[in-house]
Tab-separated table of N, CA and C in Angstrom:
chain	number	residue	atom	x	y	z
V	1353	MET	N	-3.361	5.415	-0.371
V	1353	MET	CA	-2.764	4.150	-0.034
V	1353	MET	C	-3.861	3.090	0.015
V	1354	THR	N	-3.668	2.027	-0.693
V	1354	THR	CA	-4.647	0.963	-0.763
V	1354	THR	C	-4.144	-0.232	0.031
V	1355	TYR	N	-5.042	-0.896	0.708
V	1355	TYR	CA	-4.654	-2.056	1.504
V	1355	TYR	C	-5.844	-2.986	1.666
V	1356	ALA	N	-5.570	-4.199	2.123
V	1356	ALA	CA	-6.649	-5.153	2.380
V	1356	ALA	C	-7.420	-4.692	3.604
V	1357	ILE	N	-8.728	-4.784	3.557
V	1357	ILE	CA	-9.554	-4.304	4.658
V	1357	ILE	C	-10.155	-5.480	5.414
V	1358	GLU	N	-9.310	-6.370	5.895
V	1358	GLU	CA	-9.768	-7.579	6.569
V	1358	GLU	C	-10.568	-7.268	7.832
V	1359	HIS	N	-10.195	-6.224	8.546
V	1359	HIS	CA	-10.868	-5.889	9.802
V	1359	HIS	C	-12.195	-5.162	9.589
V	1360	MET	N	-12.581	-4.906	8.353
V	1360	MET	CA	-13.803	-4.164	8.052
V	1360	MET	C	-14.884	-5.042	7.432
V	1361	THR	N	-14.831	-6.356	7.601
V	1361	THR	CA	-15.763	-7.247	6.907
V	1361	THR	C	-17.210	-7.072	7.346
V	1362	ASP	N	-17.460	-6.429	8.466
V	1362	ASP	CA	-18.839	-6.206	8.907
V	1362	ASP	C	-19.394	-4.869	8.423
V	1363	LYS	N	-18.600	-4.089	7.707
V	1363	LYS	CA	-19.007	-2.753	7.250
V	1363	LYS	C	-19.480	-2.775	5.803
V	1364	LEU	N	-20.232	-1.737	5.436
V	1364	LEU	CA	-20.685	-1.553	4.056
V	1364	LEU	C	-19.998	-0.333	3.464
V	1365	CYS	N	-19.689	-0.385	2.191
V	1365	CYS	CA	-19.106	0.760	1.491
V	1365	CYS	C	-20.194	1.821	1.336
V	1366	PRO	N	-19.951	3.070	1.757
V	1366	PRO	CA	-20.975	4.111	1.653
V	1366	PRO	C	-21.302	4.520	0.212
V	1367	VAL	N	-20.458	4.178	-0.752
V	1367	VAL	CA	-20.705	4.548	-2.143
V	1367	VAL	C	-21.548	3.502	-2.853
V	1368	CYS	N	-21.095	2.243	-2.834
V	1368	CYS	CA	-21.800	1.193	-3.584
V	1368	CYS	C	-22.758	0.383	-2.720
V	1369	GLY	N	-22.611	0.458	-1.390
V	1369	GLY	CA	-23.503	-0.263	-0.489
V	1369	GLY	C	-23.188	-1.737	-0.332
V	1370	LEU	N	-22.103	-2.210	-0.953
V	1370	LEU	CA	-21.736	-3.619	-0.853
V	1370	LEU	C	-20.877	-3.870	0.377
V	1371	LYS	N	-20.992	-5.077	0.911
V	1371	LYS	CA	-20.232	-5.467	2.090
V	1371	LYS	C	-18.795	-5.798	1.695
V	1372	PHE	N	-17.864	-5.528	2.581
V	1372	PHE	CA	-16.470	-5.868	2.349
V	1372	PHE	C	-16.262	-7.352	2.620
V	1373	THR	N	-15.463	-7.990	1.793
V	1373	THR	CA	-15.112	-9.391	1.997
V	1373	THR	C	-13.680	-9.455	2.504
V	1374	GLU	N	-13.217	-10.642	2.825
V	1374	GLU	CA	-11.850	-10.786	3.325
V	1374	GLU	C	-10.811	-10.413	2.273
V	1375	THR	N	-11.180	-10.492	1.005
V	1375	THR	CA	-10.234	-10.162	-0.063
V	1375	THR	C	-10.440	-8.760	-0.625
V	1376	SER	N	-11.354	-7.979	-0.043
V	1376	SER	CA	-11.601	-6.616	-0.524
V	1376	SER	C	-10.373	-5.748	-0.316
V	1377	ARG	N	-10.141	-4.866	-1.266
V	1377	ARG	CA	-9.069	-3.892	-1.136
V	1377	ARG	C	-9.693	-2.510	-1.178
V	1378	GLY	N	-9.162	-1.616	-0.367
V	1378	GLY	CA	-9.732	-0.288	-0.336
V	1378	GLY	C	-8.932	0.663	0.511
V	1379	ILE	N	-9.604	1.702	0.934
V	1379	ILE	CA	-8.965	2.767	1.698
V	1379	ILE	C	-9.949	3.249	2.752
V	1380	THR	N	-9.431	3.740	3.860
V	1380	THR	CA	-10.270	4.312	4.900
V	1380	THR	C	-10.039	5.819	4.915
V	1381	VAL	N	-11.114	6.586	4.774
V	1381	VAL	CA	-11.046	8.043	4.800
V	1381	VAL	C	-11.947	8.514	5.927
V	1382	ASP	N	-11.389	9.233	6.881
V	1382	ASP	CA	-12.127	9.713	8.051
V	1382	ASP	C	-12.874	8.584	8.749
V	1383	GLY	N	-12.231	7.425	8.858
V	1383	GLY	CA	-12.815	6.286	9.563
V	1383	GLY	C	-13.833	5.487	8.775
V	1384	LYS	N	-14.107	5.879	7.532
V	1384	LYS	CA	-15.068	5.147	6.699
V	1384	LYS	C	-14.315	4.366	5.628
V	1385	PRO	N	-14.597	3.066	5.499
V	1385	PRO	CA	-13.915	2.270	4.472
V	1385	PRO	C	-14.593	2.401	3.111
V	1386	TYR	N	-13.805	2.480	2.059
V	1386	TYR	CA	-14.302	2.556	0.687
V	1386	TYR	C	-13.583	1.501	-0.146
V	1387	HIS	N	-14.275	0.916	-1.126
V	1387	HIS	CA	-13.616	0.035	-2.085
V	1387	HIS	C	-12.707	0.872	-2.979
V	1388	ASP	N	-11.660	0.239	-3.519
V	1388	ASP	CA	-10.753	0.921	-4.456
V	1388	ASP	C	-11.491	1.598	-5.595
V	1389	LYS	N	-12.443	0.893	-6.168
V	1389	LYS	CA	-13.138	1.398	-7.348
V	1389	LYS	C	-14.195	2.441	-7.020
V	1390	CYS	N	-14.461	2.673	-5.752
V	1390	CYS	CA	-15.518	3.602	-5.343
V	1390	CYS	C	-14.991	4.976	-4.957
V	1391	ILE	N	-13.694	5.175	-5.001
V	1391	ILE	CA	-13.132	6.456	-4.581
V	1391	ILE	C	-11.972	6.832	-5.507
V	1392	THR	N	-11.818	8.119	-5.729
V	1392	THR	CA	-10.759	8.632	-6.593
V	1392	THR	C	-9.859	9.543	-5.775
V	1393	GLU	N	-8.560	9.408	-5.960
V	1393	GLU	CA	-7.621	10.304	-5.292
V	1393	GLU	C	-7.494	11.586	-6.103
V	1394	LEU	N	-7.517	12.721	-5.425
V	1394	LEU	CA	-7.245	14.008	-6.074
V	1394	LEU	C	-5.764	14.290	-5.875
V	1395	ARG	N	-5.028	14.396	-6.976
V	1395	ARG	CA	-3.581	14.594	-6.904
V	1395	ARG	C	-3.185	15.952	-7.473
V	1396	CYS	N	-2.128	16.503	-6.923
V	1396	CYS	CA	-1.560	17.758	-7.414
V	1396	CYS	C	-0.961	17.510	-8.793
V	1397	ASP	N	-1.291	18.351	-9.766
V	1397	ASP	CA	-0.737	18.165	-11.110
V	1397	ASP	C	0.703	18.662	-11.208
V	1398	ASN	N	1.198	19.301	-10.148
V	1398	ASN	CA	2.569	19.792	-10.137
V	1398	ASN	C	3.533	18.768	-9.525
V	1399	CYS	N	3.225	18.288	-8.308
V	1399	CYS	CA	4.154	17.388	-7.619
V	1399	CYS	C	3.614	15.972	-7.438
V	1400	GLY	N	2.321	15.757	-7.676
V	1400	GLY	CA	1.744	14.420	-7.560
V	1400	GLY	C	1.287	14.036	-6.169
V	1401	ALA	N	1.348	14.952	-5.208
V	1401	ALA	CA	0.918	14.645	-3.845
V	1401	ALA	C	-0.599	14.459	-3.790
V	1402	ILE	N	-1.054	13.592	-2.891
V	1402	ILE	CA	-2.490	13.385	-2.709
V	1402	ILE	C	-3.063	14.586	-1.966
V	1403	MET	N	-4.088	15.209	-2.543
V	1403	MET	CA	-4.703	16.390	-1.949
V	1403	MET	C	-6.048	16.085	-1.309
V	1404	GLY	N	-6.609	14.940	-1.602
V	1404	GLY	CA	-7.900	14.579	-1.033
V	1404	GLY	C	-8.501	13.414	-1.788
V	1405	TYR	N	-9.757	13.117	-1.473
V	1405	TYR	CA	-10.452	11.992	-2.082
V	1405	TYR	C	-11.838	12.418	-2.523
V	1406	LEU	N	-12.347	11.769	-3.561
V	1406	LEU	CA	-13.665	12.066	-4.100
V	1406	LEU	C	-14.369	10.745	-4.362
V	1407	ALA	N	-15.587	10.609	-3.842
V	1407	ALA	CA	-16.355	9.384	-4.063
V	1407	ALA	C	-16.752	9.277	-5.523
V	1408	ARG	N	-16.826	8.056	-6.025
V	1408	ARG	CA	-17.191	7.805	-7.423
V	1408	ARG	C	-18.524	8.469	-7.741
V	1409	ASP	N	-18.645	9.022	-8.910
V	1409	ASP	CA	-19.840	9.694	-9.410
V	1409	ASP	C	-20.127	11.031	-8.730
V	1410	ALA	N	-19.279	11.470	-7.823
V	1410	ALA	CA	-19.453	12.788	-7.218
V	1410	ALA	C	-18.765	13.812	-8.116
V	1411	THR	N	-19.177	15.047	-8.019
V	1411	THR	CA	-18.561	16.095	-8.827
V	1411	THR	C	-17.990	17.169	-7.924
V	1412	ILE	N	-16.972	17.850	-8.424
V	1412	ILE	CA	-16.402	18.984	-7.709
V	1412	ILE	C	-17.108	20.223	-8.224
V	1413	GLU	N	-17.580	21.056	-7.309
V	1413	GLU	CA	-18.282	22.277	-7.705
V	1413	GLU	C	-17.345	23.208	-8.465
V	1414	GLY	N	-17.877	23.874	-9.455
V	1414	GLY	CA	-17.092	24.846	-10.212
V	1414	GLY	C	-16.551	24.255	-11.495
V	1415	ARG	N	-16.250	25.130	-12.421
V	1415	ARG	CA	-15.770	24.692	-13.724
V	1415	ARG	C	-14.351	24.153	-13.667
V	1416	ASN	N	-13.459	24.898	-13.091
V	1416	ASN	CA	-12.067	24.484	-12.910
V	1416	ASN	C	-11.685	24.731	-11.452
V	1417	PRO	N	-12.014	23.796	-10.580
V	1417	PRO	CA	-11.752	24.025	-9.154
V	1417	PRO	C	-10.258	24.153	-8.874
V	1418	LYS	N	-9.883	25.182	-8.139
V	1418	LYS	CA	-8.486	25.375	-7.784
V	1418	LYS	C	-8.311	25.014	-6.321
V	1419	MET	N	-7.268	24.272	-6.053
V	1419	MET	CA	-6.967	23.845	-4.693
V	1419	MET	C	-5.528	24.227	-4.383
V	1420	PHE	N	-5.213	24.341	-3.097
V	1420	PHE	CA	-3.861	24.662	-2.666
V	1420	PHE	C	-3.172	23.376	-2.244
V	1421	CYS	N	-2.020	23.097	-2.816
V	1421	CYS	CA	-1.255	21.900	-2.471
V	1421	CYS	C	-0.321	22.232	-1.314
V	1422	ALA	N	-0.493	21.535	-0.195
V	1422	ALA	CA	0.345	21.777	0.977
V	1422	ALA	C	1.769	21.265	0.770
V	1423	ALA	N	1.950	20.288	-0.102
V	1423	ALA	CA	3.274	19.699	-0.313
V	1423	ALA	C	4.202	20.623	-1.100
V	1424	CYS	N	3.698	21.243	-2.161
V	1424	CYS	CA	4.578	22.077	-2.995
V	1424	CYS	C	4.200	23.561	-2.957
V	1425	SER	N	3.211	23.921	-2.163
V	1425	SER	CA	2.788	25.315	-1.987
V	1425	SER	C	2.366	25.978	-3.288
V	1426	LYS	N	1.644	25.261	-4.120
V	1426	LYS	CA	1.200	25.814	-5.390
V	1426	LYS	C	-0.306	25.657	-5.518
V	1427	LYS	N	-0.966	26.680	-6.072
V	1427	LYS	CA	-2.385	26.550	-6.389
V	1427	LYS	C	-2.487	25.763	-7.682
V	1428	VAL	N	-3.290	24.713	-7.654
V	1428	VAL	CA	-3.404	23.840	-8.823
V	1428	VAL	C	-4.865	23.552	-9.113
V	1429	ILE	N	-5.124	23.128	-10.335
V	1429	ILE	CA	-6.463	22.677	-10.701
V	1429	ILE	C	-6.535	21.194	-10.389
V	1430	ALA	N	-7.502	20.794	-9.585
V	1430	ALA	CA	-7.638	19.389	-9.194
V	1430	ALA	C	-8.022	18.548	-10.394
V	1431	LYS	N	-7.373	17.401	-10.537
V	1431	LYS	CA	-7.673	16.488	-11.641
V	1431	LYS	C	-8.232	15.211	-11.095
């Protein structure tokens, strides 16, 4: 879920290091704000539910990482 981060203008994005402005849009994960372009949602390829988040330029360990989707109870390859 993306939203305006007006209350976070004194914080820095942990990925790009840039300060949030009043017009910044992003997401907060575990209390840390990220810009939209600095984070990727990991979605289930079966039902489309959000399974987690990955910071830009980060990699998932393993060749084809398999994750368990709590929404549809299926093991899926994270995309």
